[in-house]
Coordinates of N, CA and C in Angstrom, one line a residue:
M1 N 6.7 -6.9 -11.4 CA 6.5 -8.2 -11.9 C 6.3 -9.4 -11.0
S2 N 6.0 -9.1 -10.0 CA 6.0 -10.0 -8.8 C 4.8 -11.1 -9.5
R3 N 5.1 -12.5 -9.0 CA 4.0 -13.3 -9.5 C 4.1 -14.5 -8.3
N4 N 2.7 -14.7 -7.9 CA 2.5 -15.8 -6.9 C 2.6 -17.3 -7.6
I5 N 3.9 -17.9 -7.5 CA 4.0 -19.3 -7.9 C 4.4 -20.0 -7.1
I6 N 4.3 -21.4 -7.4 CA 4.7 -22.4 -6.5 C 5.9 -22.9 -6.8
L7 N 7.1 -23.0 -5.9 CA 8.5 -23.4 -6.3 C 8.6 -24.6 -6.0
S8 N 9.0 -25.4 -7.0 CA 9.0 -26.9 -7.0 C 10.5 -27.3 -7.4
P9 N 10.7 -28.6 -6.6 CA 12.0 -29.1 -7.0 C 12.2 -29.5 -8.2
G10 N 13.5 -29.3 -8.5 CA 14.0 -29.7 -10.1 C 13.9 -28.6 -11.0
E11 N 12.8 -27.7 -10.6 CA 12.5 -26.5 -11.7 C 13.6 -25.2 -11.6
F12 N 13.7 -24.4 -12.5 CA 14.6 -23.3 -12.6 C 13.7 -22.0 -12.4
Y13 N 14.3 -21.2 -11.6 CA 13.6 -19.9 -11.3 C 14.4 -18.6 -11.6
H14 N 13.9 -17.7 -11.9 CA 14.7 -16.3 -12.0 C 14.2 -15.3 -10.6
I15 N 15.2 -15.2 -9.5 CA 14.9 -14.7 -8.6 C 15.5 -13.3 -8.6
Y16 N 14.6 -12.1 -8.0 CA 15.2 -10.8 -7.9 C 14.8 -10.2 -7.0
N17 N 15.2 -9.1 -6.6 CA 14.7 -7.9 -5.5 C 15.6 -6.6 -5.7
R18 N 15.0 -5.8 -5.4 CA 15.7 -4.5 -5.2 C 15.6 -3.8 -3.8
G19 N 16.5 -2.5 -3.9 CA 16.6 -2.0 -2.5 C 15.2 -1.3 -2.1
T20 N 14.9 -1.1 -1.0 CA 13.6 -0.4 -0.5 C 13.8 1.0 -0.9
E21 N 12.7 1.5 -1.6 CA 12.6 2.8 -2.3 C 13.8 2.9 -3.4
K22 N 13.8 1.8 -3.9 CA 15.0 2.0 -4.9 C 16.4 2.6 -4.5
R23 N 16.7 2.3 -3.4 CA 17.8 2.8 -2.7 C 19.1 1.8 -3.3
K24 N 20.2 2.4 -3.1 CA 21.5 1.5 -3.5 C 21.5 0.5 -2.4
I25 N 22.0 -0.9 -2.8 CA 22.2 -1.9 -1.6 C 23.6 -2.3 -1.5
F26 N 24.3 -1.7 -2.8 CA 25.8 -2.0 -2.6 C 26.5 -0.8 -2.9
L27 N 27.3 -0.1 -1.8 CA 28.0 0.9 -1.7 C 29.4 1.2 -1.9
S28 N 29.9 -0.1 -1.8 CA 31.3 -0.3 -1.9 C 31.9 -1.6 -2.6
R29 N 33.0 -1.9 -2.8 CA 33.5 -3.2 -3.3 C 33.4 -4.3 -2.1
H30 N 33.4 -3.9 -1.0 CA 33.4 -4.8 0.0 C 31.9 -5.3 0.2
D31 N 31.0 -4.3 0.0 CA 29.5 -4.9 -0.1 C 29.2 -5.9 -1.1
Y32 N 29.8 -5.5 -2.3 CA 29.5 -6.5 -3.1 C 30.0 -8.1 -3.1
E33 N 31.3 -7.7 -2.3 CA 32.0 -9.2 -2.1 C 31.3 -9.8 -0.8
R34 N 30.6 -9.1 0.0 CA 30.1 -9.7 1.3 C 28.9 -10.5 0.7
F35 N 28.1 -9.8 -0.1 CA 26.9 -10.4 -1.1 C 27.4 -11.6 -1.6
I36 N 28.3 -11.6 -2.6 CA 28.8 -12.8 -3.3 C 29.1 -14.0 -2.3
S37 N 29.8 -13.5 -1.2 CA 30.2 -14.7 -0.3 C 29.0 -15.4 0.3
L38 N 27.8 -14.4 0.6 CA 26.8 -14.9 1.3 C 26.0 -15.8 0.2
L39 N 26.1 -15.7 -1.1 CA 25.5 -16.5 -2.1 C 25.9 -18.1 -1.9
Y40 N 27.5 -17.9 -1.4 CA 27.7 -19.2 -0.8 C 27.4 -19.9 0.3
L41 N 27.7 -18.8 1.3 CA 27.4 -19.1 2.8 C 26.0 -19.7 3.1
A42 N 25.0 -19.0 2.5 CA 23.6 -19.0 2.8 C 22.8 -20.3 2.2
N43 N 23.7 -20.8 1.0 CA 23.3 -21.9 0.5 C 23.6 -23.2 1.1
G44 N 23.4 -23.4 2.4 CA 23.6 -24.6 3.1 C 22.7 -24.7 4.4
E45 N 22.6 -25.9 4.9 CA 21.9 -26.0 5.9 C 22.5 -25.4 7.3
L46 N 23.8 -25.2 7.3 CA 24.4 -24.7 8.6 C 24.2 -23.3 8.8
R47 N 24.1 -22.5 10.0 CA 23.7 -21.0 10.4 C 25.1 -20.4 9.8
V48 N 24.6 -19.0 9.1 CA 25.8 -18.2 8.8 C 26.2 -17.4 9.9
D49 N 27.5 -17.1 10.0 CA 28.0 -16.6 11.0 C 28.5 -15.1 10.5
I50 N 27.4 -14.1 10.8 CA 27.8 -12.7 10.1 C 29.0 -12.1 11.0
K51 N 29.4 -12.5 12.0 CA 30.6 -12.0 12.8 C 31.9 -12.1 12.4
R52 N 31.9 -12.9 11.3 CA 33.1 -13.1 10.2 C 33.2 -12.0 9.1
Q53 N 32.4 -10.9 9.1 CA 32.4 -10.1 8.0 C 33.7 -9.4 7.5
G54 N 34.6 -9.5 8.4 CA 36.0 -8.8 8.3 C 36.8 -9.7 7.6
R55 N 36.4 -11.1 7.3 CA 37.5 -12.1 6.6 C 37.4 -11.5 5.1
T56 N 38.6 -12.1 4.5 CA 38.8 -12.0 2.9 C 37.7 -12.9 2.4
L57 N 37.4 -12.4 1.1 CA 36.6 -13.4 0.3 C 36.9 -14.8 0.3
A58 N 38.3 -15.1 0.2 CA 38.7 -16.5 -0.3 C 38.3 -17.2 1.3
E59 N 38.5 -16.7 2.4 CA 38.3 -17.1 3.6 C 36.8 -17.3 3.9
L60 N 35.9 -16.6 3.5 CA 34.5 -16.8 3.9 C 34.0 -17.9 2.8
L61 N 34.5 -18.0 1.3 CA 34.0 -19.0 0.8 C 34.6 -20.4 1.0
N62 N 35.6 -20.5 2.1 CA 35.8 -21.8 2.2 C 35.5 -22.1 3.6
Q63 N 34.3 -21.3 4.1 CA 33.8 -21.9 5.5 C 32.8 -23.2 5.0
D64 N 32.7 -23.8 6.3 CA 31.7 -25.0 5.9 C 30.4 -24.2 6.0
R65 N 29.5 -24.8 5.2 CA 28.3 -24.7 5.1 C 27.3 -25.6 5.1
G66 N 27.5 -27.1 5.2 CA 26.6 -28.2 5.1 C 26.2 -28.5 3.8
K67 N 25.0 -29.4 3.8 CA 24.4 -29.9 2.7 C 23.7 -28.5 2.0
K68 N 24.0 -28.4 0.6 CA 23.3 -27.4 -0.3 C 21.8 -27.3 -0.3
L69 N 21.4 -25.9 -0.3 CA 19.8 -26.0 -0.4 C 19.2 -25.8 -1.7
I70 N 20.1 -25.1 -2.6 CA 19.7 -25.1 -4.0 C 20.8 -25.0 -5.0
D71 N 20.5 -25.2 -6.3 CA 21.7 -24.9 -7.2 C 21.6 -23.5 -7.7
I72 N 22.7 -22.8 -7.5 CA 22.9 -21.3 -8.0 C 23.5 -21.6 -9.5
C73 N 22.7 -21.0 -10.5 CA 23.3 -21.1 -12.0 C 23.9 -20.0 -12.4
A74 N 23.6 -19.1 -11.9 CA 23.9 -17.4 -12.3 C 23.4 -16.3 -11.5
Y75 N 24.3 -15.3 -11.6 CA 24.0 -14.4 -10.5 C 24.5 -13.1 -11.1
C76 N 23.9 -11.7 -11.0 CA 24.3 -10.4 -11.4 C 23.8 -9.6 -10.4
L77 N 24.8 -9.0 -9.8 CA 24.6 -7.8 -8.6 C 24.8 -6.5 -9.4
M78 N 23.7 -5.6 -9.4 CA 23.7 -4.3 -9.6 C 23.7 -3.1 -8.6
P79 N 23.7 -1.9 -8.8 CA 24.1 -1.1 -7.6 C 22.7 -0.9 -6.8
N80 N 21.4 -1.3 -7.3 CA 20.2 -1.2 -6.3 C 19.5 -2.3 -6.5
H81 N 20.2 -3.3 -7.0 CA 19.1 -4.7 -7.1 C 20.3 -5.8 -7.4
F82 N 19.4 -7.2 -7.3 CA 20.3 -8.2 -7.8 C 19.3 -9.4 -8.6
H83 N 19.7 -10.2 -9.4 CA 19.2 -11.0 -10.1 C 19.9 -12.4 -9.8
L84 N 19.2 -13.4 -9.9 CA 19.8 -14.9 -9.4 C 19.1 -15.8 -10.6
I85 N 19.7 -16.9 -11.0 CA 18.8 -18.1 -11.7 C 19.3 -19.2 -10.8
V86 N 18.2 -20.0 -10.2 CA 18.6 -20.8 -9.2 C 17.6 -22.2 -9.6
R87 N 17.8 -23.3 -9.2 CA 17.0 -24.5 -9.3 C 16.9 -25.1 -7.8
E88 N 15.5 -25.4 -7.5 CA 15.1 -25.8 -6.3 C 15.6 -27.3 -6.2
L89 N 16.3 -27.8 -5.0 CA 16.7 -29.0 -5.0 C 15.6 -29.9 -4.1
E90 N 14.9 -29.2 -3.1 CA 13.9 -29.7 -2.4 C 13.0 -28.6 -1.9
E91 N 11.8 -29.3 -1.6 CA 10.6 -28.4 -1.1 C 10.9 -27.3 0.1
G92 N 11.2 -26.2 -0.5 CA 11.5 -25.0 0.4 C 12.8 -24.6 0.5
G93 N 13.8 -25.3 -0.2 CA 15.0 -24.8 -0.4 C 15.2 -23.3 -0.7
I94 N 14.3 -22.8 -1.8 CA 14.7 -21.6 -2.4 C 14.4 -20.5 -1.0
S95 N 13.4 -20.9 -0.7 CA 12.6 -19.9 0.3 C 13.6 -20.0 1.6
K96 N 14.2 -21.0 2.2 CA 15.4 -21.2 3.3 C 16.5 -20.3 2.7
F97 N 17.0 -20.3 1.5 CA 18.0 -19.7 1.2 C 18.2 -18.1 1.0
M98 N 16.9 -17.8 0.5 CA 16.6 -16.5 0.4 C 16.5 -15.7 1.6
Q99 N 15.9 -16.4 2.7 CA 15.8 -15.8 3.9 C 17.3 -15.6 4.8
K100 N 17.9 -16.7 4.6 CA 19.4 -16.4 5.1 C 20.2 -15.5 4.3
L101 N 20.0 -15.4 2.9 CA 20.9 -14.2 2.2 C 20.2 -13.1 2.4
V102 N 19.1 -12.8 2.6 CA 18.7 -11.3 2.7 C 18.9 -10.7 4.2
T103 N 18.6 -11.8 5.2 CA 18.8 -11.6 6.8 C 20.3 -11.2 6.8
G104 N 20.9 -12.2 6.4 CA 22.5 -12.0 6.6 C 23.1 -10.8 6.2
Y105 N 22.6 -10.5 4.7 CA 23.2 -9.4 4.0 C 22.7 -7.9 4.8
T106 N 21.4 -8.1 5.1 CA 21.0 -6.9 5.6 C 21.4 -6.3 7.0
M107 N 21.8 -7.5 8.0 CA 22.4 -7.3 9.4 C 23.8 -6.7 9.2
Y108 N 24.4 -7.2 7.9 CA 26.0 -6.7 7.6 C 25.8 -5.2 7.3
F109 N 25.0 -5.2 6.3 CA 24.8 -3.8 5.6 C 24.4 -2.8 6.7
N110 N 23.4 -2.9 7.3 CA 22.8 -2.1 8.6 C 24.1 -1.7 9.6
K111 N 24.9 -2.8 10.0 CA 25.9 -2.6 10.8 C 27.0 -1.4 10.1
I112 N 27.4 -1.8 9.2 CA 28.7 -1.3 8.4 C 28.2 0.1 8.1
H113 N 26.9 0.4 7.7 CA 26.7 1.6 7.1 C 25.8 2.4 8.1
E114 N 25.7 2.2 9.5 CA 25.0 2.7 10.5 C 23.4 3.1 10.2
R115 N 22.7 1.9 9.8 CA 21.2 2.4 9.6 C 20.4 1.3 10.3
N116 N 19.1 1.6 10.2 CA 18.2 0.4 10.6 C 17.0 0.2 9.6
G117 N 16.2 -1.1 9.8 CA 15.3 -1.3 9.2 C 15.5 -2.2 7.8
A118 N 14.3 -2.3 7.1 CA 14.5 -3.3 6.1 C 15.4 -2.7 4.8
L119 N 16.1 -3.4 4.2 CA 16.9 -3.2 3.1 C 16.3 -3.4 1.9
F120 N 15.5 -4.3 1.7 CA 14.8 -4.8 0.5 C 13.4 -4.5 0.3
Q121 N 13.1 -4.4 -0.9 CA 11.7 -4.2 -1.1 C 10.9 -5.3 -1.4
G122 N 10.4 -5.7 0.1 CA 9.4 -6.8 0.4 C 9.8 -8.1 0.0
K123 N 9.0 -9.3 -0.1 CA 9.4 -10.4 -0.3 C 10.2 -10.6 -1.8
F124 N 11.0 -11.4 -2.1 CA 11.7 -11.6 -3.3 C 10.9 -11.8 -4.4
K125 N 11.1 -11.6 -5.7 CA 10.2 -12.0 -6.9 C 10.9 -13.1 -7.4
S126 N 9.9 -14.0 -8.1 CA 10.3 -15.1 -8.9 C 9.4 -15.2 -10.1
E127 N 10.3 -15.9 -11.1 CA 9.9 -16.1 -12.2 C 10.3 -17.7 -12.6
H128 N 9.2 -18.3 -13.3 CA 9.5 -19.7 -13.6 C 10.1 -19.7 -15.0
A129 N 11.3 -20.4 -14.9 CA 11.9 -21.0 -16.3 C 11.1 -22.0 -16.8
H130 N 10.2 -21.9 -17.6 CA 9.1 -23.1 -17.8 C 9.9 -23.8 -18.8
N131 N 10.9 -23.4 -19.6 CA 11.3 -24.4 -20.7 C 12.7 -24.0 -21.0
D132 N 13.5 -24.7 -21.8 CA 15.0 -24.3 -22.1 C 15.0 -23.0 -22.9
H133 N 14.2 -22.9 -23.7 CA 14.3 -21.6 -24.5 C 14.3 -20.4 -23.8
Y134 N 13.4 -20.4 -22.8 CA 13.0 -19.2 -21.9 C 14.4 -19.3 -20.6
L135 N 14.8 -20.4 -20.4 CA 15.8 -20.5 -19.6 C 17.4 -19.7 -20.3
S136 N 17.4 -20.0 -21.4 CA 18.5 -19.7 -22.3 C 18.3 -18.1 -22.3
Y137 N 17.2 -17.6 -22.6 CA 16.9 -16.0 -22.6 C 17.3 -15.4 -21.3
L138 N 16.9 -16.1 -20.1 CA 17.0 -15.5 -18.9 C 18.6 -15.5 -18.5
I139 N 19.4 -16.4 -19.0 CA 20.5 -16.4 -18.8 C 21.4 -15.3 -19.3
V140 N 21.1 -15.0 -20.8 CA 21.4 -14.1 -21.4 C 21.2 -12.6 -21.0
Y141 N 19.7 -12.6 -20.6 CA 19.3 -11.3 -19.9 C 20.1 -10.8 -18.8
L142 N 20.2 -11.8 -17.8 CA 20.7 -11.3 -16.5 C 22.1 -11.0 -16.7
H143 N 22.9 -11.5 -17.5 CA 24.3 -11.3 -17.7 C 24.5 -10.0 -18.4
L144 N 23.5 -9.6 -19.3 CA 23.7 -8.3 -20.0 C 23.2 -7.0 -19.2
N145 N 22.7 -7.5 -18.0 CA 22.2 -5.9 -17.3 C 23.4 -5.3 -16.9
P146 N 24.5 -5.4 -16.6 CA 25.5 -4.3 -16.1 C 25.6 -3.3 -17.3
I147 N 25.4 -3.6 -18.4 CA 25.3 -2.5 -19.7 C 24.6 -1.6 -19.5
K148 N 23.6 -1.3 -18.6 CA 22.7 -0.4 -18.2 C 23.9 0.8 -17.5
L149 N 25.1 0.3 -16.9 CA 25.8 1.2 -16.4 C 26.6 2.0 -17.7
L150 N 26.8 1.4 -18.4 CA 27.7 1.7 -19.6 C 26.7 2.8 -20.7
E151 N 25.6 2.0 -20.9 CA 24.7 2.9 -21.8 C 23.4 2.7 -21.2
R152 N 22.8 3.5 -20.6 CA 21.6 3.5 -19.7 C 20.2 3.0 -20.6
N153 N 20.2 3.4 -22.1 CA 19.2 3.4 -22.8 C 19.1 2.3 -23.6
W154 N 20.1 1.4 -23.7 CA 20.6 0.5 -24.5 C 19.5 -0.5 -25.0
K155 N 18.7 -0.7 -24.0 CA 17.6 -1.7 -24.7 C 16.6 -1.2 -25.5
E156 N 16.3 0.2 -25.4 CA 15.5 0.8 -26.3 C 16.1 1.4 -27.6
R157 N 17.4 1.5 -27.5 CA 18.1 2.3 -28.5 C 19.3 1.4 -29.4
G158 N 19.4 0.4 -28.6 CA 20.5 -0.5 -29.4 C 21.7 -0.3 -28.7
I159 N 22.8 -0.9 -28.9 CA 24.1 -0.7 -28.6 C 24.8 0.0 -29.7
K160 N 25.7 1.0 -29.0 CA 26.3 1.9 -30.0 C 27.7 0.9 -30.5
D161 N 28.5 0.6 -29.4 CA 29.6 -0.3 -29.9 C 29.5 -1.6 -29.0
S162 N 29.3 -2.4 -29.8 CA 29.0 -3.9 -29.2 C 30.5 -4.7 -28.6
K163 N 31.6 -4.2 -29.2 CA 32.7 -4.8 -28.7 C 33.1 -4.2 -27.7
R164 N 32.8 -2.9 -27.1 CA 33.2 -1.9 -26.2 C 32.3 -2.5 -24.8
A165 N 31.0 -2.9 -25.3 CA 30.0 -3.6 -24.1 C 30.8 -4.7 -24.0
E166 N 30.8 -5.8 -24.7 CA 31.5 -6.8 -24.4 C 32.6 -6.9 -23.6
K167 N 33.3 -5.9 -23.8 CA 34.8 -6.0 -23.0 C 34.4 -5.2 -21.5
F168 N 33.3 -4.5 -21.6 CA 32.8 -4.1 -20.3 C 32.2 -5.3 -19.5
L169 N 31.6 -6.0 -20.0 CA 31.0 -7.3 -19.4 C 32.1 -8.2 -19.2
D170 N 33.1 -8.6 -19.8 CA 34.0 -9.0 -19.3 C 34.9 -8.6 -18.1
N171 N 34.9 -7.4 -17.7 CA 35.7 -6.9 -16.6 C 34.6 -6.5 -15.5
Y172 N 33.2 -6.8 -15.5 CA 32.5 -6.5 -14.4 C 32.5 -7.7 -13.4
M173 N 32.9 -7.6 -12.3 CA 33.4 -8.6 -11.6 C 32.2 -9.0 -10.6
Y174 N 30.9 -8.5 -10.6 CA 30.0 -8.8 -9.7 C 28.7 -9.7 -10.4
S175 N 29.1 -10.4 -11.4 CA 28.3 -11.4 -12.1 C 28.9 -12.6 -12.0
S176 N 28.3 -13.7 -12.5 CA 29.0 -14.9 -12.9 C 29.4 -14.7 -14.6
F177 N 29.2 -13.8 -15.2 CA 29.5 -13.5 -16.6 C 31.1 -14.0 -16.8
P178 N 32.1 -14.0 -16.1 CA 33.4 -14.2 -16.3 C 33.6 -15.8 -16.2
D179 N 32.6 -16.5 -15.3 CA 32.7 -17.9 -15.1 C 32.2 -18.8 -16.6
Y180 N 30.9 -18.1 -16.7 CA 30.3 -18.7 -18.0 C 31.3 -18.5 -19.1
C181 N 32.1 -17.5 -19.3 CA 33.1 -17.6 -20.2 C 34.3 -18.3 -20.2
G182 N 34.2 -19.3 -19.0 CA 35.5 -20.1 -18.9 C 36.6 -19.4 -18.1
Y183 N 36.7 -18.2 -17.5 CA 37.7 -17.6 -16.6 C 38.0 -18.5 -15.5
D184 N 39.2 -18.8 -14.9 CA 39.1 -19.5 -13.8 C 39.2 -18.4 -12.3
R185 N 38.3 -18.4 -11.8 CA 38.4 -17.5 -10.6 C 37.7 -18.1 -9.3
L186 N 37.9 -17.7 -8.3 CA 37.3 -18.1 -7.0 C 36.1 -18.4 -6.9
E187 N 35.3 -17.4 -7.3 CA 33.8 -17.4 -7.3 C 32.7 -18.1 -7.9
K188 N 34.0 -19.1 -8.7 CA 33.1 -20.1 -9.6 C 32.8 -21.4 -8.7
I189 N 33.2 -21.2 -7.4 CA 32.6 -22.3 -6.1 C 31.1 -22.0 -5.8
I190 N 30.7 -20.7 -6.2 CA 29.1 -20.5 -6.0 C 28.1 -21.4 -6.9
L191 N 28.8 -21.4 -8.3 CA 27.9 -22.0 -9.2 C 27.8 -23.7 -9.2
S192 N 26.5 -23.9 -10.0 CA 26.2 -25.3 -10.1 C 26.1 -25.2 -11.8
L193 N 27.1 -25.0 -12.3 CA 26.9 -25.0 -14.1 C 26.3 -26.3 -14.6
D194 N 26.9 -27.2 -13.9 CA 26.5 -28.9 -14.3 C 25.1 -28.8 -14.3
A195 N 24.3 -27.9 -13.5 CA 22.8 -28.4 -13.5 C 21.9 -27.9 -14.7
L196 N 22.8 -27.3 -15.4 CA 22.1 -26.5 -16.7 C 22.2 -27.5 -18.0
P197 N 21.3 -27.2 -18.6 CA 21.4 -27.9 -20.0 C 22.5 -27.6 -20.6
A198 N 23.2 -28.6 -21.5 CA 24.4 -28.4 -22.2 C 24.5 -27.1 -23.1
Y199 N 23.7 -26.6 -23.8 CA 23.8 -25.6 -24.5 C 24.1 -24.2 -23.8
A200 N 23.7 -24.3 -22.4 CA 24.4 -23.0 -21.5 C 25.4 -23.0 -20.7
S201 N 26.0 -24.2 -20.9 CA 27.3 -24.4 -19.6 C 28.5 -24.3 -20.7
T202 N 28.4 -24.2 -21.8 CA 29.9 -24.3 -22.6 C 30.4 -22.7 -22.9
P203 N 31.6 -22.2 -22.3 CA 32.0 -20.9 -22.6 C 31.5 -20.5 -24.2
K204 N 31.9 -21.2 -25.2 CA 31.7 -21.2 -26.6 C 30.3 -20.7 -27.0
S205 N 29.3 -21.4 -26.6 CA 28.0 -21.2 -26.8 C 27.3 -19.9 -26.3
F206 N 27.8 -19.8 -24.9 CA 27.4 -18.7 -24.0 C 28.1 -17.4 -24.8
R207 N 29.2 -17.3 -25.1 CA 29.9 -16.2 -25.8 C 29.2 -16.0 -26.9
S208 N 28.7 -16.8 -27.7 CA 28.0 -16.7 -29.1 C 26.8 -16.1 -28.9
S209 N 26.2 -16.5 -27.9 CA 24.7 -15.8 -27.5 C 24.9 -14.4 -27.3
I210 N 25.8 -14.2 -26.5 CA 26.3 -12.7 -25.7 C 26.6 -11.8 -27.1
T211 N 27.1 -12.2 -27.9 CA 27.6 -11.4 -29.1 C 26.5 -11.1 -29.9
E212 N 25.7 -12.4 -30.2 CA 24.5 -12.1 -30.9 C 23.6 -11.1 -30.5
W213 N 23.2 -11.0 -29.1 CA 22.3 -10.0 -28.5 C 22.9 -8.8 -28.8
L214 N 24.1 -8.5 -28.6 CA 24.8 -7.3 -28.5 C 25.0 -6.7 -30.1
S215 N 24.8 -7.4 -31.0 CA 25.1 -7.1 -32.6 C 23.9 -6.4 -33.1
G216 N 22.8 -7.1 -32.3 CA 21.6 -6.3 -33.1 C 20.3 -6.9 -32.5
Q217 N 20.2 -7.5 -31.5 CA 19.0 -8.0 -30.9 C 18.7 -7.5 -29.5
G218 N 19.4 -6.3 -29.0 CA 19.2 -6.0 -27.7 C 17.7 -5.2 -27.6
R219 N 17.1 -4.9 -28.6 CA 16.0 -4.1 -28.3 C 15.0 -5.1 -28.2
T220 N 15.1 -6.5 -28.2 CA 13.9 -7.1 -27.9 C 13.8 -7.6 -26.3
L221 N 15.0 -7.3 -25.6 CA 14.9 -7.7 -24.1 C 13.9 -7.0 -23.6
S222 N 13.1 -7.7 -22.9 CA 11.9 -6.7 -22.2 C 11.6 -7.2 -20.9
I223 N 12.3 -8.2 -20.1 CA 11.9 -8.3 -18.9 C 12.1 -7.1 -17.8

């Protein structure tokens, strides 16, 4: 679903990519945490120092990164791909951020797992969230992705147990789902929830949207 679009300041975009040859890009908890740390560190004008790969998540998130390049509004990491919802702050910001993110993580991953070459499937893909309704849809879609790990064909067949699925999402630590639900955790520093329209930024409205999808509208998710 790659599209050639112009990334414009002030606009929201769904950014995503997967591992080359659909390979897994996260093989351990440390891999997920390193990518999450890079979401913060790469979002700045200063150079990312990957030599600090052995530090804790808390230490990595406290490093100085300089002026922000973009607003990161949501994220979800899956074993072989990732999704982001971001807002361009200035021209070229998303491209600069993605270059730093992908380069930094690939260098880390190749060193840790003793491999060479590209890790991701070409240039990142982007989708313009052209209105508030579609942005709201994308936020829900992104955060529902981990259910594939629980029920592989849930989009086609629906959810068998919506309460079980929602509990699974609550405990999935590699997305911004807990932050949207109002949980107090370190990773919230990555996000710019205040950049979103009011309907998307309150835990009550977000939880209500998730519950609604899980209870009967999952079949219509088509991205």
